[in-house]
mmCIF file of C-alpha atoms and ligand atoms in Angstrom:
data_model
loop_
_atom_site.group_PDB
_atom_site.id
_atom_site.type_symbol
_atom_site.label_atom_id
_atom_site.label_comp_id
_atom_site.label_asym_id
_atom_site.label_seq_id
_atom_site.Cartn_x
_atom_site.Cartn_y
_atom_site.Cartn_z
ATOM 1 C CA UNK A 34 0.884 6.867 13.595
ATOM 2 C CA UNK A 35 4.140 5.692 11.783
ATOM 3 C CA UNK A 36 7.266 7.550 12.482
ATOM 4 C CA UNK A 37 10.608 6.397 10.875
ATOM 5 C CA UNK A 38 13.786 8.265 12.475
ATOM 6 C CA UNK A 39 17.304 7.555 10.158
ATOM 7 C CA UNK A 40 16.182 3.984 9.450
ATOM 8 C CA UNK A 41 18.924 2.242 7.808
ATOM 9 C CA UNK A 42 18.659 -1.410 6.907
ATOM 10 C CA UNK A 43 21.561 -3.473 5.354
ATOM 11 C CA UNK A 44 20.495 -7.273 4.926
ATOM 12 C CA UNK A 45 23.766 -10.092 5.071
ATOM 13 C CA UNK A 46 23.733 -12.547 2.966
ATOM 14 C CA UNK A 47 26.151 -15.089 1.899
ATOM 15 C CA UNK A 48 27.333 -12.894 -0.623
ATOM 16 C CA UNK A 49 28.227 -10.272 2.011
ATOM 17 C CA UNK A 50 26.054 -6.512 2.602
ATOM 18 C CA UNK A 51 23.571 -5.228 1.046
ATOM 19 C CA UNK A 52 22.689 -1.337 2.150
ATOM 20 C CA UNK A 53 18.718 -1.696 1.410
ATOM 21 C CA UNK A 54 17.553 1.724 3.285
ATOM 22 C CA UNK A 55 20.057 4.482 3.976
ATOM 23 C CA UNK A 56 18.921 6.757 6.012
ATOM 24 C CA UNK A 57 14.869 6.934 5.864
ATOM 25 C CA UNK A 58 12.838 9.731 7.869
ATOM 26 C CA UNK A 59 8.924 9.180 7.503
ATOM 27 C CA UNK A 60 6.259 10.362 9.804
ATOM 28 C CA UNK A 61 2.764 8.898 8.592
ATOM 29 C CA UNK A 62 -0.500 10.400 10.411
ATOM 30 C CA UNK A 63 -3.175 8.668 11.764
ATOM 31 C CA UNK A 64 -5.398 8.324 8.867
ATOM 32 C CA UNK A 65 -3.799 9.201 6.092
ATOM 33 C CA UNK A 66 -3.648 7.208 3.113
ATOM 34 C CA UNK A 67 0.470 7.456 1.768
ATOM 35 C CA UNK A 68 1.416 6.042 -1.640
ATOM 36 C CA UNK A 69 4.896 4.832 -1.845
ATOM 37 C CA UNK A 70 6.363 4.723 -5.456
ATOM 38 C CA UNK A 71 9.702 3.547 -6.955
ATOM 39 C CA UNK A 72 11.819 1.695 -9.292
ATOM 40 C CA UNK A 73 12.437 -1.865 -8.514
ATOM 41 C CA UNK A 74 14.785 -2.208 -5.561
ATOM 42 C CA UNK A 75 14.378 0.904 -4.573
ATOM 43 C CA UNK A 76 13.685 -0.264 -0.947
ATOM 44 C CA UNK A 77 9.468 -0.554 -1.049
ATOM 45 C CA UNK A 78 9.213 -3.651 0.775
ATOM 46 C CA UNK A 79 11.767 -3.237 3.160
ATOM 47 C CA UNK A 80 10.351 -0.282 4.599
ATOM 48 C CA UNK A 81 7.336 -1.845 4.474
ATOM 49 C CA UNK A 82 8.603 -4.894 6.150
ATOM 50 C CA UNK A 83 9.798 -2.575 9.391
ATOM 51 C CA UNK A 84 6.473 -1.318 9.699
ATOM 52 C CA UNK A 85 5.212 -4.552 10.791
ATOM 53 C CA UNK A 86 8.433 -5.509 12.694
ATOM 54 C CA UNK A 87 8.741 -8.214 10.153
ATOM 55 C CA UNK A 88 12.501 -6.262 10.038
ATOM 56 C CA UNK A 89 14.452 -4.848 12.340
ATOM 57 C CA UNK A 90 16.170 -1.749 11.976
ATOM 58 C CA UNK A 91 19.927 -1.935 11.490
ATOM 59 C CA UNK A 92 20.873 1.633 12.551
ATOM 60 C CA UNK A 93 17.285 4.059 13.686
ATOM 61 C CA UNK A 94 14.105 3.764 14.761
ATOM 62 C CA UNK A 95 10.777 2.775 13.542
ATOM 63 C CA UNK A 96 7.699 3.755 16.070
ATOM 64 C CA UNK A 97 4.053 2.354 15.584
ATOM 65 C CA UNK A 98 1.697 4.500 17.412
ATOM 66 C CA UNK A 99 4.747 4.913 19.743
ATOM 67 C CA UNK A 100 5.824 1.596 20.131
ATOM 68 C CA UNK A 101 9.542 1.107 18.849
ATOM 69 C CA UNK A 102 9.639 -1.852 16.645
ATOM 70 C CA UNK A 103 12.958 -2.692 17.915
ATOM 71 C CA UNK A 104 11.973 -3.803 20.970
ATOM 72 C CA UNK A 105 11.116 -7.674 21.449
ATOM 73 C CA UNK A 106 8.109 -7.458 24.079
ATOM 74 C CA UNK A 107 6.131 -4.773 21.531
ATOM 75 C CA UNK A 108 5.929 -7.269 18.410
ATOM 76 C CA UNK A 109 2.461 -8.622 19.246
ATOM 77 C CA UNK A 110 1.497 -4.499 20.169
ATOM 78 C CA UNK A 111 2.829 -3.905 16.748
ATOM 79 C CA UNK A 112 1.534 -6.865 14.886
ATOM 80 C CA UNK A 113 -1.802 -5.647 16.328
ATOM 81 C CA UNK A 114 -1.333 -2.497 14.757
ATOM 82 C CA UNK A 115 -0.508 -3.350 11.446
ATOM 83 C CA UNK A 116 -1.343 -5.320 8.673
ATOM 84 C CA UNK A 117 0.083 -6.455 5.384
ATOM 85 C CA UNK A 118 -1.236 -7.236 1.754
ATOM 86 C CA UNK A 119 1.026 -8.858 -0.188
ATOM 87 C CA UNK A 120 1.227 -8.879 -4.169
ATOM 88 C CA UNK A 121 0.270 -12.217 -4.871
ATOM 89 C CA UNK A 122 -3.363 -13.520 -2.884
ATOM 90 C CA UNK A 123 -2.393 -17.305 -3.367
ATOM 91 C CA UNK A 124 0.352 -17.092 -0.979
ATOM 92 C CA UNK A 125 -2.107 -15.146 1.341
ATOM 93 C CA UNK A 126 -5.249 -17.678 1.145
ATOM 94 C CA UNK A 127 -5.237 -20.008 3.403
ATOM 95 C CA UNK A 128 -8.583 -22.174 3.733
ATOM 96 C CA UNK A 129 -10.673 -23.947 1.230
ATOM 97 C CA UNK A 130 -13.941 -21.785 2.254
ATOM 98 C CA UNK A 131 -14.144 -17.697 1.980
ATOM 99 C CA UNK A 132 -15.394 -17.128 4.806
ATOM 100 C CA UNK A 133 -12.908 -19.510 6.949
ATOM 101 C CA UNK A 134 -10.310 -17.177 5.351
ATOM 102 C CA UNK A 135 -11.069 -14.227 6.160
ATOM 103 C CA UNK A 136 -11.783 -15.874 10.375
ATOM 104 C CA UNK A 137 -8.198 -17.141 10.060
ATOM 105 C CA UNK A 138 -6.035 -14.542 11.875
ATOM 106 C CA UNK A 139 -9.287 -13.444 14.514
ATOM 107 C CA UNK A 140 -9.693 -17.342 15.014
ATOM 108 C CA UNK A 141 -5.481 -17.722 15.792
ATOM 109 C CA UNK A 142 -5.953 -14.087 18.463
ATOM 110 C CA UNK A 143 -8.513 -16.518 20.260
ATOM 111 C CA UNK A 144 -11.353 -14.471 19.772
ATOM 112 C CA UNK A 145 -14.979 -15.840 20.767
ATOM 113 C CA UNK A 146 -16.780 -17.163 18.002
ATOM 114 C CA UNK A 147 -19.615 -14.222 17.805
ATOM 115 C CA UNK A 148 -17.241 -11.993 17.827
ATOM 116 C CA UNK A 149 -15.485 -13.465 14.969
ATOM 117 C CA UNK A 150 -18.676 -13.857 13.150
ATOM 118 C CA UNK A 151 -19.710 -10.209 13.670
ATOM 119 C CA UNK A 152 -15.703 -9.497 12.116
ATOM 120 C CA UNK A 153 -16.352 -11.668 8.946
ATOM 121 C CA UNK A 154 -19.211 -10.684 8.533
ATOM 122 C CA UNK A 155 -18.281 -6.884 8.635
ATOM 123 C CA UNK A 156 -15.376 -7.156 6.273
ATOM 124 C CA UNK A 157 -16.776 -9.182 3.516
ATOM 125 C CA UNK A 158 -19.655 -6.377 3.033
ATOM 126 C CA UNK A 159 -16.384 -3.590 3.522
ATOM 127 C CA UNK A 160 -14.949 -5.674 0.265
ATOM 128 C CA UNK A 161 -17.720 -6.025 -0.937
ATOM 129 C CA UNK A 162 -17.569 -10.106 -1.581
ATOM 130 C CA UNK A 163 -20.421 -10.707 1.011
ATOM 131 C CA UNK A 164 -22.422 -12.781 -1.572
ATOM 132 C CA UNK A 165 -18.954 -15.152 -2.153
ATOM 133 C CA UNK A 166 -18.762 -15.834 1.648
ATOM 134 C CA UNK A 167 -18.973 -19.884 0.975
ATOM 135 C CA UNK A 168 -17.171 -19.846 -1.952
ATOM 136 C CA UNK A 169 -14.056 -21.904 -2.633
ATOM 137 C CA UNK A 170 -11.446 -19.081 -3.270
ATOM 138 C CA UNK A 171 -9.921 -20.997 -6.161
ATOM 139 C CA UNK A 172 -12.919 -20.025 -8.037
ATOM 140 C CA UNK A 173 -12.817 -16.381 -8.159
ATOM 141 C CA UNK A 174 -11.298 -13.864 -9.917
ATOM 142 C CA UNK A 175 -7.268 -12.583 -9.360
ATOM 143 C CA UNK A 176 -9.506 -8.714 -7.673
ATOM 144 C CA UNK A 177 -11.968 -10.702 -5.777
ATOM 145 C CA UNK A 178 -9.210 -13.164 -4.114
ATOM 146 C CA UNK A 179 -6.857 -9.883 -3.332
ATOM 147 C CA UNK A 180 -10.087 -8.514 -1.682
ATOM 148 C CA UNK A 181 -10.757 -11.415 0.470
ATOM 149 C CA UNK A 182 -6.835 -11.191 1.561
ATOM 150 C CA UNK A 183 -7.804 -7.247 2.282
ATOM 151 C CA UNK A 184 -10.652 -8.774 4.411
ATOM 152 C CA UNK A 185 -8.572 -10.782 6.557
ATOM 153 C CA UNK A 186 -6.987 -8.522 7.187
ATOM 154 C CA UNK A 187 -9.591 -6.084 7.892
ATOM 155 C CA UNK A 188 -11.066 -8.553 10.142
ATOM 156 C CA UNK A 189 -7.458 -8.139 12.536
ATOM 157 C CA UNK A 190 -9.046 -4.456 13.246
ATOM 158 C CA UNK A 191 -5.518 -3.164 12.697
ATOM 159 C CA UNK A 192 -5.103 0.748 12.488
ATOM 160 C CA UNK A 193 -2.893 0.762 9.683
ATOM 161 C CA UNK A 194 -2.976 -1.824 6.666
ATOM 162 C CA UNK A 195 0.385 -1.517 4.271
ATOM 163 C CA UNK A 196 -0.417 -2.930 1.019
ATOM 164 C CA UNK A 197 2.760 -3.646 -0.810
ATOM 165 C CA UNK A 198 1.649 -4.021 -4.883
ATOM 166 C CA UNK A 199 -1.771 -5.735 -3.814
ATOM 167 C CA UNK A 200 -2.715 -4.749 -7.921
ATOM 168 C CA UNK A 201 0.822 -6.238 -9.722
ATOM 169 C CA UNK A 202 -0.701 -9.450 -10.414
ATOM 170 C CA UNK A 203 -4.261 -8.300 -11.761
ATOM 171 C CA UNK A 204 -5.668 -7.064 -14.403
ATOM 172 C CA UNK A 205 -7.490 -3.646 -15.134
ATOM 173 C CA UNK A 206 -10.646 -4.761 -13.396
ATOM 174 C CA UNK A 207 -9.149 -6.469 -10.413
ATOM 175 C CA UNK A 208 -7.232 -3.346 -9.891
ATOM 176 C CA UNK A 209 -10.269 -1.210 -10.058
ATOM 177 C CA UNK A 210 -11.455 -2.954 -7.110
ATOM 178 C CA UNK A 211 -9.033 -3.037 -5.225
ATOM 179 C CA UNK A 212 -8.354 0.413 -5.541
ATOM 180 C CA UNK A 213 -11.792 0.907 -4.755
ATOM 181 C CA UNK A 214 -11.919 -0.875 -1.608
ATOM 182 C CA UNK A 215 -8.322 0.975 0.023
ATOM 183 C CA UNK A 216 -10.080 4.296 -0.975
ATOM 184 C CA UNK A 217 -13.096 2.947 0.621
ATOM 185 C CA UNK A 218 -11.081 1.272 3.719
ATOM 186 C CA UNK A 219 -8.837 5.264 3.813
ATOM 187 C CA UNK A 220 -12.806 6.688 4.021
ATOM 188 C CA UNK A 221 -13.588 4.555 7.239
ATOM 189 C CA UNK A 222 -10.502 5.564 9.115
ATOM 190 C CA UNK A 223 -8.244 3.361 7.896
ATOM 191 C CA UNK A 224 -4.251 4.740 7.651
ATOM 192 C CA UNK A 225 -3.063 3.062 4.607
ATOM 193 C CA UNK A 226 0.131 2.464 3.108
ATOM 194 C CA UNK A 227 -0.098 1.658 -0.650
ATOM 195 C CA UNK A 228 3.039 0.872 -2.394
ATOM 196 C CA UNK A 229 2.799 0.805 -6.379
ATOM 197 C CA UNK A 230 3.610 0.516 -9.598
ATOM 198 C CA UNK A 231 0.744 2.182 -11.196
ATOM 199 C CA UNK A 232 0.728 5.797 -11.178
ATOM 200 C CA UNK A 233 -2.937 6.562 -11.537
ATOM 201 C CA UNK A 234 -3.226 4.227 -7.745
ATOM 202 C CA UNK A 235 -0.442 6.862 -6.216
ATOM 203 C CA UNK A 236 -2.095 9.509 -7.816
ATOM 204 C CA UNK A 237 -5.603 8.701 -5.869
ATOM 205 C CA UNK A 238 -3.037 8.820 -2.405
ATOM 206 C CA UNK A 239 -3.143 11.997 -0.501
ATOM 207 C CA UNK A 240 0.822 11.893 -0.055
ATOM 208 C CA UNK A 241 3.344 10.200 -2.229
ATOM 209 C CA UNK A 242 6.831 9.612 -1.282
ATOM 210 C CA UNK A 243 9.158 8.786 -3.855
ATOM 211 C CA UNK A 244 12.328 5.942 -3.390
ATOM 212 C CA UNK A 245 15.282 5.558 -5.191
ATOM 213 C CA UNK A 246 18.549 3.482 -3.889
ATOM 214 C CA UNK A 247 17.399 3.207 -0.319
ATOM 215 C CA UNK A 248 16.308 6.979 0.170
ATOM 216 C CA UNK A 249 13.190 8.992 -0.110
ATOM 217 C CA UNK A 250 13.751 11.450 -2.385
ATOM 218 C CA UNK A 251 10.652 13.538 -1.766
ATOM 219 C CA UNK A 252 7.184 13.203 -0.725
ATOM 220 C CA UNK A 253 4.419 15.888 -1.415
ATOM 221 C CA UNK A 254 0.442 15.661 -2.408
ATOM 222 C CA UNK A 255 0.228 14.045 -6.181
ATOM 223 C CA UNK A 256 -0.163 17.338 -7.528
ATOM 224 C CA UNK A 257 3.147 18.785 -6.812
ATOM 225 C CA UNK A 258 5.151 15.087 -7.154
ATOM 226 C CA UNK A 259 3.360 14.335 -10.780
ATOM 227 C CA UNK A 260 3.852 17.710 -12.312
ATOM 228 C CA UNK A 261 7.841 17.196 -12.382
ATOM 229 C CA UNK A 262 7.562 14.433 -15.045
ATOM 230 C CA UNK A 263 10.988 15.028 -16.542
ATOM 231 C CA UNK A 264 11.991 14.442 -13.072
ATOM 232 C CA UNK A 265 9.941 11.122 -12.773
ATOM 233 C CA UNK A 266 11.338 9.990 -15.949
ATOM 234 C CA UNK A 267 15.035 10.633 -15.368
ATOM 235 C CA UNK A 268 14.377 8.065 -11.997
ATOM 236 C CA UNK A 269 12.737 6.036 -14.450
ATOM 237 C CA UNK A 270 8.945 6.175 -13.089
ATOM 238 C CA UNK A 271 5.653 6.973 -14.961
ATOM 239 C CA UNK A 272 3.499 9.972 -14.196
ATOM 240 C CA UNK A 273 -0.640 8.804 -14.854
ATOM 241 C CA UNK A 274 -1.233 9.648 -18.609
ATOM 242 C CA UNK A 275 -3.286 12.155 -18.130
ATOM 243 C CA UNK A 276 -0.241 14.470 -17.256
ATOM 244 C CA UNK A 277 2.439 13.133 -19.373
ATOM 245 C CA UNK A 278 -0.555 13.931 -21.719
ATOM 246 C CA UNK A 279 -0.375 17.424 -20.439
ATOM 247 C CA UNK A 280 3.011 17.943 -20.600
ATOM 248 C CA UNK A 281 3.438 16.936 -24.160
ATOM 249 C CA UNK A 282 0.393 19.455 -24.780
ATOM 250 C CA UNK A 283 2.647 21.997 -23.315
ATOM 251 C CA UNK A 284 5.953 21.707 -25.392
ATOM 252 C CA UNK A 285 3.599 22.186 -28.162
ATOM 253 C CA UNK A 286 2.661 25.212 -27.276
ATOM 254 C CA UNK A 287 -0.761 24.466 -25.252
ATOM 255 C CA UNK A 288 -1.210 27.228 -22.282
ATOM 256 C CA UNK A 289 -2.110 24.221 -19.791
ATOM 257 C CA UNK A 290 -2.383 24.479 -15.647
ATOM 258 C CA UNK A 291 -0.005 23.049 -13.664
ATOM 259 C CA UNK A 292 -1.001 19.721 -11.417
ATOM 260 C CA UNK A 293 -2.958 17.879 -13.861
ATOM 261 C CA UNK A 294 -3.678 14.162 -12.810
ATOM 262 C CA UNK A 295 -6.643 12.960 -14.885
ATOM 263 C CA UNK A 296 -8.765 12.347 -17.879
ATOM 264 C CA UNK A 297 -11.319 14.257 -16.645
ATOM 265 C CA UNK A 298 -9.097 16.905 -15.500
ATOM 266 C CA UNK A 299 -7.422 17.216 -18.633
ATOM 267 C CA UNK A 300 -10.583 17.292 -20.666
ATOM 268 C CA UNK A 301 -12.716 19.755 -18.960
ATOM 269 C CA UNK A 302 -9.466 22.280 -19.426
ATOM 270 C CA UNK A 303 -9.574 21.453 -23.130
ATOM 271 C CA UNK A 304 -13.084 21.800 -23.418
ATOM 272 C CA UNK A 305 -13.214 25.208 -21.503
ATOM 273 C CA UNK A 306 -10.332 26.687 -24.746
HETATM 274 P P1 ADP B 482 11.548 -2.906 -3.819
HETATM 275 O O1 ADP B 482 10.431 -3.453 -2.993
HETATM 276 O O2 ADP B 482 11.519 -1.422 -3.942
HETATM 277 O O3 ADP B 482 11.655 -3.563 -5.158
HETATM 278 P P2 ADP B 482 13.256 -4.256 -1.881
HETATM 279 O O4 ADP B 482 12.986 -3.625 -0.566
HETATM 280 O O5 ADP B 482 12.633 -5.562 -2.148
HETATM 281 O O6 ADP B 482 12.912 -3.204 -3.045
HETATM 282 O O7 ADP B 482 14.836 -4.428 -2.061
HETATM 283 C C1 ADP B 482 15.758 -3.399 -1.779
HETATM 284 C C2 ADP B 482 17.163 -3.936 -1.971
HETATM 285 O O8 ADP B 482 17.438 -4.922 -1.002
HETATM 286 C C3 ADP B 482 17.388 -4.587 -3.326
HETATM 287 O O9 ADP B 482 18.702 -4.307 -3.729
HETATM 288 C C4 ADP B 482 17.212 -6.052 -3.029
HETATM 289 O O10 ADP B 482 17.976 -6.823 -3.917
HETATM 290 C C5 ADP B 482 17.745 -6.169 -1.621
HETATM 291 N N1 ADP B 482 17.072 -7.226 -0.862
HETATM 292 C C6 ADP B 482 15.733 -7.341 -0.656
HETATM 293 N N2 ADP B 482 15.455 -8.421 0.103
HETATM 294 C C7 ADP B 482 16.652 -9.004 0.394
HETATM 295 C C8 ADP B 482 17.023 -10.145 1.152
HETATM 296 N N3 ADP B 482 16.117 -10.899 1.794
HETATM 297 N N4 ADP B 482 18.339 -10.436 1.219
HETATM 298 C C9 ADP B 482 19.262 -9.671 0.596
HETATM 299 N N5 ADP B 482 18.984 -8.582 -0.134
HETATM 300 C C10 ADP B 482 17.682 -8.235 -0.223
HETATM 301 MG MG1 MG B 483 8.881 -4.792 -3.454
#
């Protein structure tokens, strides 16, 4: 659905280059839900930013569903293709009503009013914020506004949604739903890119790549990327708790599996010494 050939991307500034990616190779399949972890700068939202041809690459190619992002007369094609979540739903929100949110990108494609009636509809139940549908969004909760922005954006019909930190901003609960709804969204069909902080989200992925300094260092099912924790530590990331749990267990001594990713996990192996 996504494939990334020796993307390199150096932004100018007035300050002179900056090398961002160097040298990314990525091929994302239809309907597969990809975590993308890393330490800050690392080169999350670039990437993200070419899938959308909201960047262009400065040396490879990015293709979306075969269309090269590079090229000026597929933007729209792409744009159609993909959406973005941002970290912050404030700067997403744009109307005073719910429900006039989430018909703000359909309404702007020109899309006949039943039509764009059946779409809202469809994505506030998907988010589950049906009953909030004439709400002003000022009056909900940091989870609930991130899920309206998520239904916009499921209301484009876009193949592919990239949400770049859609939980950084909210708490425990809010990121429970959110989490909730991409797994939910990934269940429908949905190829989603989910680019974190919080282990435990990457962990729920079926694929997690792994940035540092512009490059992916590896990507491999949470199983197999969690279990090197020294590894994740020396690039400064977290593992979820549940195995940096495990691995402590283990220097003491504890005959533990390999691949262990959480609470439950951890506990029914415990139980069953
Ligand atoms: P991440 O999302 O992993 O934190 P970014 O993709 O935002 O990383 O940034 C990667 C690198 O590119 C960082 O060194 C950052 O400072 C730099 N960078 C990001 N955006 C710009 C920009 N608009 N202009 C110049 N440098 C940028
Ligand atoms: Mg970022």
């Amino acid at each position: 659905m996504i494939s990334v050939k020796n993307l390199r991307h150096v932004y100018r500034t007035a300050n002179g280059e900056r090398l961002a990616l160097d040298g990314i190779n990525l091929e994302i399949a239809d309907g597969e839900f990809l975590a993308v972890i890393g330490t800050n700068g690392s080169g999350k939202s670039t990437l993200a930013k070419h899938f959308n041809a909201l960047l262009k690459p400065t040396a490879g190619k990015v293709y979306v569903d075969g269309l090269d992002t590079a090229a000026e007369e597929n933007l729209w094609r792409v744009r159609e293709k993909v959406g973005m979540v941002f970290q912050n739903p404030d700067n997403e929100i744009v109307a005073a009503i719910v429900e006039d949110d989430v018909a703000f990108g359909p309404e702007n494609l020109g899309i006949a009013p039943e039509e764009i009636r059946r779409r809202v509809d469809l994505a506030l139940e998907t988010v589950g914020m049906t009953g909030y549908r004439n709400f002003s969004p000022s009056k909900l909760s940091g989870g609930q506004k991130q899920r309206i922005a998520i239904a916009g954006a499921v209301a484009m019909r876009t193949k592919i949604i990239v949400f770049d930190e859609p939980t950084a901003m909210l708490d425990p609960q809010g990121r429970r739903e959110v989490l909730a709804t991409i797994k939910k969204l990934h269940a429908q069909g949905l190829t989603a890119v989910l680019i974190t902080h919080f282990m435990e989200e990457a962990a729920a992925a079926e694929r997690v790549a792994v940035m540092a300094a512009g490059k992916i260092l590896k990507v491999g099912v949470p199983r197999e990327i969690f279990s090197d924790v020294a590894g994740m530590k020396r690039l400064g990331l977290d593992v979820p708790a549940a195995a940096e749990l495990a691995e402590r267990l283990r220097r003491r001594g504890f005959k533990l599996p390999e691949g262990i990713l959480t609470a439950k996990e951890l506990a029914a192996i415990l139980k069953g010494k």
